[in-house]
CSV table of C-alpha atoms and ligand atoms in Angstrom, one decimal:
chain,number,residue,atom,x,y,z
A,123,MET,CA,98.4,116.3,74.0
A,124,THR,CA,95.2,117.6,72.4
A,125,PHE,CA,94.6,119.1,69.1
A,126,ARG,CA,93.5,122.3,68.2
A,127,GLU,CA,89.5,123.1,68.4
A,128,ASP,CA,90.0,125.2,65.4
A,129,ALA,CA,92.7,122.7,63.9
A,130,ASP,CA,91.3,122.1,59.9
A,131,ILE,CA,91.0,118.3,59.7
A,132,SER,CA,88.8,118.6,56.7
A,133,GLY,CA,91.4,118.8,53.9
A,134,ARG,CA,93.9,116.0,55.4
A,135,ARG,CA,94.4,112.8,53.4
A,136,LYS,CA,92.5,109.6,55.3
A,137,ALA,CA,93.8,107.0,56.6
A,138,THR,CA,92.2,103.5,55.1
A,139,THR,CA,91.9,100.7,57.7
A,140,GLY,CA,92.2,97.1,57.4
A,141,GLY,CA,91.8,93.7,59.1
A,142,ARG,CA,92.2,90.1,57.8
A,143,GLY,CA,94.1,87.4,58.5
A,144,GLY,CA,97.9,86.6,58.3
A,145,ARG,CA,101.3,86.4,59.0
A,146,ILE,CA,104.2,89.1,58.8
A,147,ALA,CA,105.8,92.1,57.4
A,148,ALA,CA,109.1,93.5,56.5
A,149,GLY,CA,109.8,97.3,56.3
A,150,GLY,CA,111.6,100.1,58.4
A,151,GLY,CA,109.7,99.4,62.0
A,152,ILE,CA,109.4,101.4,64.9
A,153,GLY,CA,111.8,97.8,67.0
A,154,SER,CA,113.1,94.9,66.9
A,155,LEU,CA,111.4,93.0,69.3
A,156,LEU,CA,108.3,92.5,68.3
A,157,LEU,CA,109.3,91.3,64.6
A,158,ILE,CA,111.8,88.7,66.6
A,159,GLY,CA,109.7,87.4,69.0
A,160,LEU,CA,106.8,86.5,66.8
A,161,PHE,CA,109.5,85.1,64.4
A,162,LEU,CA,111.1,82.6,67.4
A,163,LEU,CA,107.6,81.8,68.2
A,164,MET,CA,107.0,80.6,64.4
A,165,GLY,CA,109.7,78.7,65.1
A,166,GLY,CA,111.8,80.1,62.9
A,167,ASN,CA,115.9,79.9,62.9
A,168,PRO,CA,117.8,82.9,65.0
A,169,GLY,CA,120.1,83.0,61.8
A,170,ASP,CA,117.5,84.0,59.5
A,171,ILE,CA,115.8,87.2,61.4
A,172,GLY,CA,118.1,89.2,59.2
A,173,GLN,CA,117.3,88.0,56.2
A,174,MET,CA,113.5,88.0,56.6
A,175,ILE,CA,113.7,91.6,58.3
A,176,GLY,CA,115.6,93.1,55.8
A,177,GLY,CA,114.8,90.9,52.6
A,178,GLY,CA,112.4,90.8,49.6
A,179,ASN,CA,109.9,93.6,49.4
A,180,GLN,CA,108.1,92.0,46.6
A,181,ALA,CA,106.0,94.4,45.1
A,182,GLN,CA,102.3,94.1,45.7
A,183,LEU,CA,99.0,96.2,46.1
A,184,PRO,CA,97.7,96.4,49.8
A,185,GLY,CA,94.7,93.9,49.8
A,186,GLY,CA,92.0,93.3,52.5
A,187,GLN,CA,89.2,95.3,53.3
A,188,THR,CA,89.7,99.1,53.4
A,189,SER,CA,87.3,101.5,54.9
A,190,GLU,CA,86.8,105.2,56.0
A,191,LEU,CA,87.9,105.9,59.6
A,192,GLU,CA,84.0,107.0,60.1
A,193,HIS,CA,83.9,108.5,63.9
A,194,CYS,CA,86.9,110.8,63.0
A,195,ASN,CA,85.4,114.1,62.0
A,196,THR,CA,86.4,116.3,65.1
A,197,PRO,CA,89.1,117.5,66.4
A,198,GLU,CA,88.2,116.8,69.9
A,199,ASP,CA,87.7,112.9,68.1
A,200,GLY,CA,91.4,112.7,67.8
A,201,ASN,CA,92.0,113.3,71.6
A,202,ILE,CA,90.0,110.6,72.2
A,203,HIS,CA,90.4,107.8,69.8
A,204,ALA,CA,93.8,106.3,69.2
A,205,ASP,CA,93.2,105.6,65.4
A,206,CYS,CA,91.6,108.9,65.3
A,207,ARG,CA,95.2,110.6,66.5
A,208,VAL,CA,96.9,108.3,64.3
A,209,ASP,CA,95.1,109.9,61.6
A,210,TYR,CA,95.1,113.6,62.3
A,211,THR,CA,98.7,113.0,63.3
A,212,ALA,CA,99.5,112.0,59.7
A,213,GLY,CA,97.3,114.9,58.2
A,214,ALA,CA,99.5,117.4,61.0
A,215,VAL,CA,103.0,115.6,59.6
A,216,ASP,CA,102.0,116.2,55.9
A,217,GLN,CA,101.0,119.8,56.2
A,218,MET,CA,104.6,120.3,58.2
A,219,TRP,CA,106.6,117.8,55.2
A,220,GLU,CA,104.7,119.9,52.3
A,221,THR,CA,106.6,123.1,53.4
A,222,LEU,CA,109.5,121.5,55.2
A,223,LEU,CA,110.7,118.9,52.4
A,224,PRO,CA,111.0,121.6,49.3
A,225,GLU,CA,112.7,123.8,51.7
A,226,GLN,CA,115.4,122.4,53.1
A,227,ALA,CA,116.1,119.4,50.4
A,228,GLY,CA,114.8,120.8,47.1
A,229,ILE,CA,112.0,117.7,47.2
A,230,GLU,CA,108.7,117.9,46.5
A,231,TYR,CA,107.0,115.9,49.4
A,232,VAL,CA,104.2,113.5,48.2
A,233,PRO,CA,102.0,112.3,50.8
A,234,PRO,CA,102.6,108.0,51.9
A,235,GLY,CA,100.0,106.0,51.9
A,236,ARG,CA,98.5,105.3,55.9
A,237,VAL,CA,96.7,102.8,57.0
A,238,VAL,CA,95.1,101.6,60.3
A,239,PHE,CA,94.4,98.5,61.0
A,240,GLN,CA,93.3,96.0,63.8
A,241,GLY,CA,94.4,92.5,64.0
A,242,ALA,CA,96.2,91.8,60.4
A,243,THR,CA,96.4,93.1,57.2
A,244,GLN,CA,98.2,92.9,53.8
A,245,SER,CA,100.8,95.1,53.0
A,246,GLY,CA,102.8,95.4,50.1
A,247,CYS,CA,105.7,93.8,51.9
A,248,GLY,CA,103.6,91.1,53.1
A,249,GLN,CA,101.4,90.6,56.0
A,250,ALA,CA,101.4,92.6,59.1
A,251,SER,CA,99.7,91.7,62.4
A,252,ALA,CA,99.6,93.5,65.7
A,253,ALA,CA,102.8,92.0,66.4
A,254,THR,CA,104.5,93.5,63.9
A,255,GLY,CA,104.4,96.8,65.3
A,256,PRO,CA,104.2,100.0,63.3
A,257,PHE,CA,106.3,100.0,60.2
A,258,TYR,CA,106.7,101.6,56.9
A,259,CYS,CA,106.6,99.6,53.5
A,260,PRO,CA,108.6,101.0,50.7
A,261,ALA,CA,107.1,98.9,47.9
A,262,ASP,CA,103.8,100.6,48.4
A,263,GLN,CA,105.2,104.1,50.2
A,264,SER,CA,102.4,103.8,52.8
A,265,ALA,CA,102.3,103.8,57.2
A,266,TYR,CA,100.9,101.0,58.5
A,267,PHE,CA,99.8,101.3,62.2
A,268,ASP,CA,98.0,99.0,64.8
A,269,VAL,CA,97.1,101.2,67.7
A,270,SER,CA,96.6,98.3,69.8
A,271,PHE,CA,100.5,97.8,69.5
A,272,PHE,CA,100.6,101.4,71.7
A,273,ASP,CA,99.6,99.2,74.8
A,274,GLN,CA,102.8,97.7,74.5
A,275,LEU,CA,105.0,101.1,75.2
A,276,ASP,CA,104.3,100.8,78.8
A,277,GLN,CA,105.8,97.1,78.6
A,278,LEU,CA,108.8,97.9,77.4
A,279,GLY,CA,109.4,100.5,79.9
A,280,GLY,CA,108.1,103.8,77.7
A,281,THR,CA,105.2,106.2,78.4
A,282,ASN,CA,101.7,105.5,76.2
A,283,SER,CA,101.1,108.8,76.3
A,284,PRO,CA,99.4,110.7,72.9
A,285,LEU,CA,102.5,112.7,72.0
A,286,ALA,CA,104.4,109.0,72.4
A,287,GLN,CA,101.8,107.8,70.1
A,288,MET,CA,102.2,110.9,67.7
A,289,TYR,CA,106.0,110.4,67.9
A,290,ILE,CA,105.7,106.7,66.4
A,291,VAL,CA,103.4,108.4,63.2
A,292,ALA,CA,106.3,111.0,62.8
A,293,HIS,CA,109.0,108.1,62.9
A,294,GLU,CA,107.2,105.8,60.4
A,295,PHE,CA,106.5,109.0,58.2
A,296,GLY,CA,110.5,109.7,58.3
A,297,HIS,CA,111.0,106.4,56.5
A,298,HIS,CA,108.8,108.1,53.7
A,299,ILE,CA,110.8,111.2,53.7
A,300,GLN,CA,114.0,109.2,53.5
A,301,GLN,CA,112.0,107.1,50.9
A,302,LEU,CA,111.4,110.3,48.7
A,303,GLU,CA,115.4,111.2,49.4
A,304,GLY,CA,116.5,108.4,48.0
A,305,THR,CA,118.3,107.0,51.1
A,306,LEU,CA,116.0,104.4,53.1
A,307,SER,CA,117.6,101.6,50.9
A,308,LEU,CA,121.1,102.0,52.5
A,309,SER,CA,119.2,100.6,55.4
A,310,ASN,CA,120.6,96.8,55.5
A,311,TYR,CA,119.1,94.5,58.1
A,312,ASN,CA,122.1,92.2,57.4
A,313,ASP,CA,124.4,94.3,58.0
A,314,PRO,CA,124.3,95.7,61.3
A,315,GLY,CA,125.8,97.5,64.5
A,316,ALA,CA,125.7,100.5,65.9
A,317,ASP,CA,127.0,102.4,63.5
A,318,SER,CA,125.4,100.5,60.6
A,319,ASN,CA,123.2,102.0,58.0
A,320,ALA,CA,120.3,100.5,59.2
A,321,VAL,CA,120.8,102.5,62.9
A,322,LYS,CA,121.9,105.8,60.9
A,323,ILE,CA,118.5,105.5,59.3
A,324,GLU,CA,116.6,104.7,62.2
A,325,LEU,CA,118.2,107.2,64.2
A,326,GLN,CA,117.2,109.9,61.3
A,327,ALA,CA,113.6,108.9,61.5
A,328,ASP,CA,113.3,109.5,65.2
A,329,CYS,CA,115.0,112.8,64.7
A,330,TYR,CA,112.7,113.8,61.6
A,331,ALA,CA,110.0,113.0,64.3
A,332,GLY,CA,111.4,115.4,66.9
A,333,ILE,CA,111.1,118.0,63.9
A,334,TRP,CA,107.7,117.8,63.6
A,335,VAL,CA,107.3,117.9,67.5
A,336,SER,CA,108.8,121.2,67.2
A,337,HIS,CA,106.6,122.7,64.3
A,338,ALA,CA,103.3,121.1,65.6
A,339,ASP,CA,102.2,123.6,68.1
A,340,LYS,CA,103.9,126.8,66.0
A,341,GLY,CA,102.1,128.9,63.1
A,342,GLU,CA,98.6,130.1,62.2
A,343,GLY,CA,97.3,126.5,61.3
A,344,ALA,CA,99.1,124.6,64.0
A,345,TRP,CA,96.6,121.4,65.2
A,346,LEU,CA,98.1,121.5,68.1
A,347,GLU,CA,97.5,122.8,71.5
A,348,PRO,CA,101.3,124.3,73.0
A,349,VAL,CA,103.2,121.1,73.6
A,350,THR,CA,104.6,120.9,77.0
A,351,ARG,CA,108.0,119.7,78.5
A,352,GLU,CA,105.9,116.3,80.3
A,353,GLN,CA,104.5,115.4,76.9
A,354,VAL,CA,107.5,115.9,75.1
A,355,ALA,CA,109.6,113.8,78.3
A,356,SER,CA,106.8,110.9,77.3
A,357,ALA,CA,107.7,111.3,73.9
A,358,ILE,CA,111.5,110.5,75.1
A,359,ASP,CA,110.8,108.1,76.8
A,360,THR,CA,109.4,106.1,74.1
A,361,ALA,CA,112.2,106.9,72.5
A,362,ARG,CA,114.5,105.1,75.0
A,363,ALA,CA,111.8,102.4,75.7
A,364,VAL,CA,112.2,101.3,71.6
A,365,GLY,CA,116.1,101.0,71.8
A,366,ASP,CA,117.6,97.9,70.7
A,367,ASP,CA,119.6,97.5,74.2
A,368,ASN,CA,116.7,98.2,76.3
A,369,ILE,CA,114.6,95.6,73.9
A,370,GLN,CA,117.5,93.1,74.2
A,371,GLN,CA,117.4,93.8,77.9
A,372,ARG,CA,113.5,93.3,78.3
A,373,SER,CA,113.6,90.0,76.3
A,374,GLY,CA,116.1,88.3,78.5
A,375,GLY,CA,119.0,88.1,76.2
A,376,GLN,CA,122.2,89.8,76.3
A,377,VAL,CA,123.0,92.8,75.1
A,378,ARG,CA,124.8,93.1,71.7
A,379,PRO,CA,125.8,96.4,70.0
A,380,ASP,CA,126.8,94.7,67.0
A,381,THR,CA,123.4,93.0,66.2
A,382,TRP,CA,121.1,96.2,66.3
A,383,THR,CA,119.2,97.9,63.7
A,384,HIS,CA,117.5,101.1,65.3
A,385,GLY,CA,120.4,101.8,68.2
A,386,SER,CA,120.6,102.1,71.2
A,387,SER,CA,118.2,104.3,73.8
A,388,GLU,CA,120.9,106.7,74.1
A,389,GLN,CA,121.5,107.0,70.7
A,390,ARG,CA,117.1,107.5,69.7
A,391,GLN,CA,116.3,109.4,72.4
A,392,SER,CA,119.2,111.9,71.5
A,393,ALA,CA,118.0,111.5,67.7
A,394,PHE,CA,114.6,112.5,69.2
A,395,ILE,CA,115.9,115.3,70.9
A,396,THR,CA,118.4,117.0,68.3
A,397,GLY,CA,115.3,117.1,65.9
A,398,TYR,CA,112.8,118.8,68.4
A,399,ASN,CA,115.7,121.2,69.8
A,400,GLU,CA,117.0,122.5,65.9
A,401,GLY,CA,114.0,121.8,64.1
A,402,THR,CA,115.8,121.2,61.0
A,403,MET,CA,116.7,118.3,58.6
A,404,ALA,CA,120.6,119.7,58.6
A,405,ALA,CA,120.6,118.7,62.3
A,406,CYS,CA,119.8,115.5,61.4
A,407,ASP,CA,121.9,113.8,59.2
A,408,THR,CA,123.2,110.9,60.3
A,409,LEU,CA,124.1,110.1,57.0
A,410,ASP,CA,126.5,113.3,56.5
A,411,ARG,CA,125.4,114.0,53.3
A,412,GLY,CA,125.9,117.6,53.4
A,413,VAL,CA,122.8,118.4,51.2
A,414,TYR,CA,120.1,120.4,53.3
A,415,ARG,CA,119.6,123.8,53.5
A,416,SER,CA,118.0,125.7,56.5
B,48,ZN,ZN1,111.7,102.9,62.1
């Protein structure tokens, strides 16, 4: 998966970087394992997990130091450095939604904040660390990415490929789309389960990520070289890997669909594929709202 040499990255809204000591954040993350694992390590009561993950997004502006990603200057830098890849992918995802969201949902696209951090950073949803995984914080409408998280994709049985990393970026931006649609708050980790709103919201974000992949190599201003089957397969692998059943199995626990917040491997894979094959918001209508035109 490569950025085209002639991709016009100059107009993108640049990510900021941050790093500071800290604890944990709540928000629409890519998967459940890391939050829960960290929480238990910290001596938390498993019964409180839902409350912590779903609860209290107190409004609070991001603190910590921020700076430009000054080594991300050419498209090629996005093929070399994971943080530049995240930054550019965010720009490419912006570009698609600027057109698609008004067209298909009648909503103006306002880009989210994006923060690439290492170690730990402050978010509007609390302190985030590498163990938190990538997440979207509705309180400050920003997506947070610690690129060191990508190394864990292999451990989860996924594939840490460039397109898999891009899928994760596009998934978190999918939560921002839901925020703009006014539906993200329907997700409630206190009310989990395979058919829960929490899962429907996550599957829709996977589907929205699939939409982006289907558009990313098309048209005049496309930023990506043609996406290959192998690359798509690697993103699908990763969508499977972050399924709740896979994560529960790998963490040595029982597979319990009544506790799911993100969906099974099968559900997540199929949501991504649907978005990729159909390329429309209507195909991703997991909440059955029937409001999209395509
Ligand atoms: Zn998510």
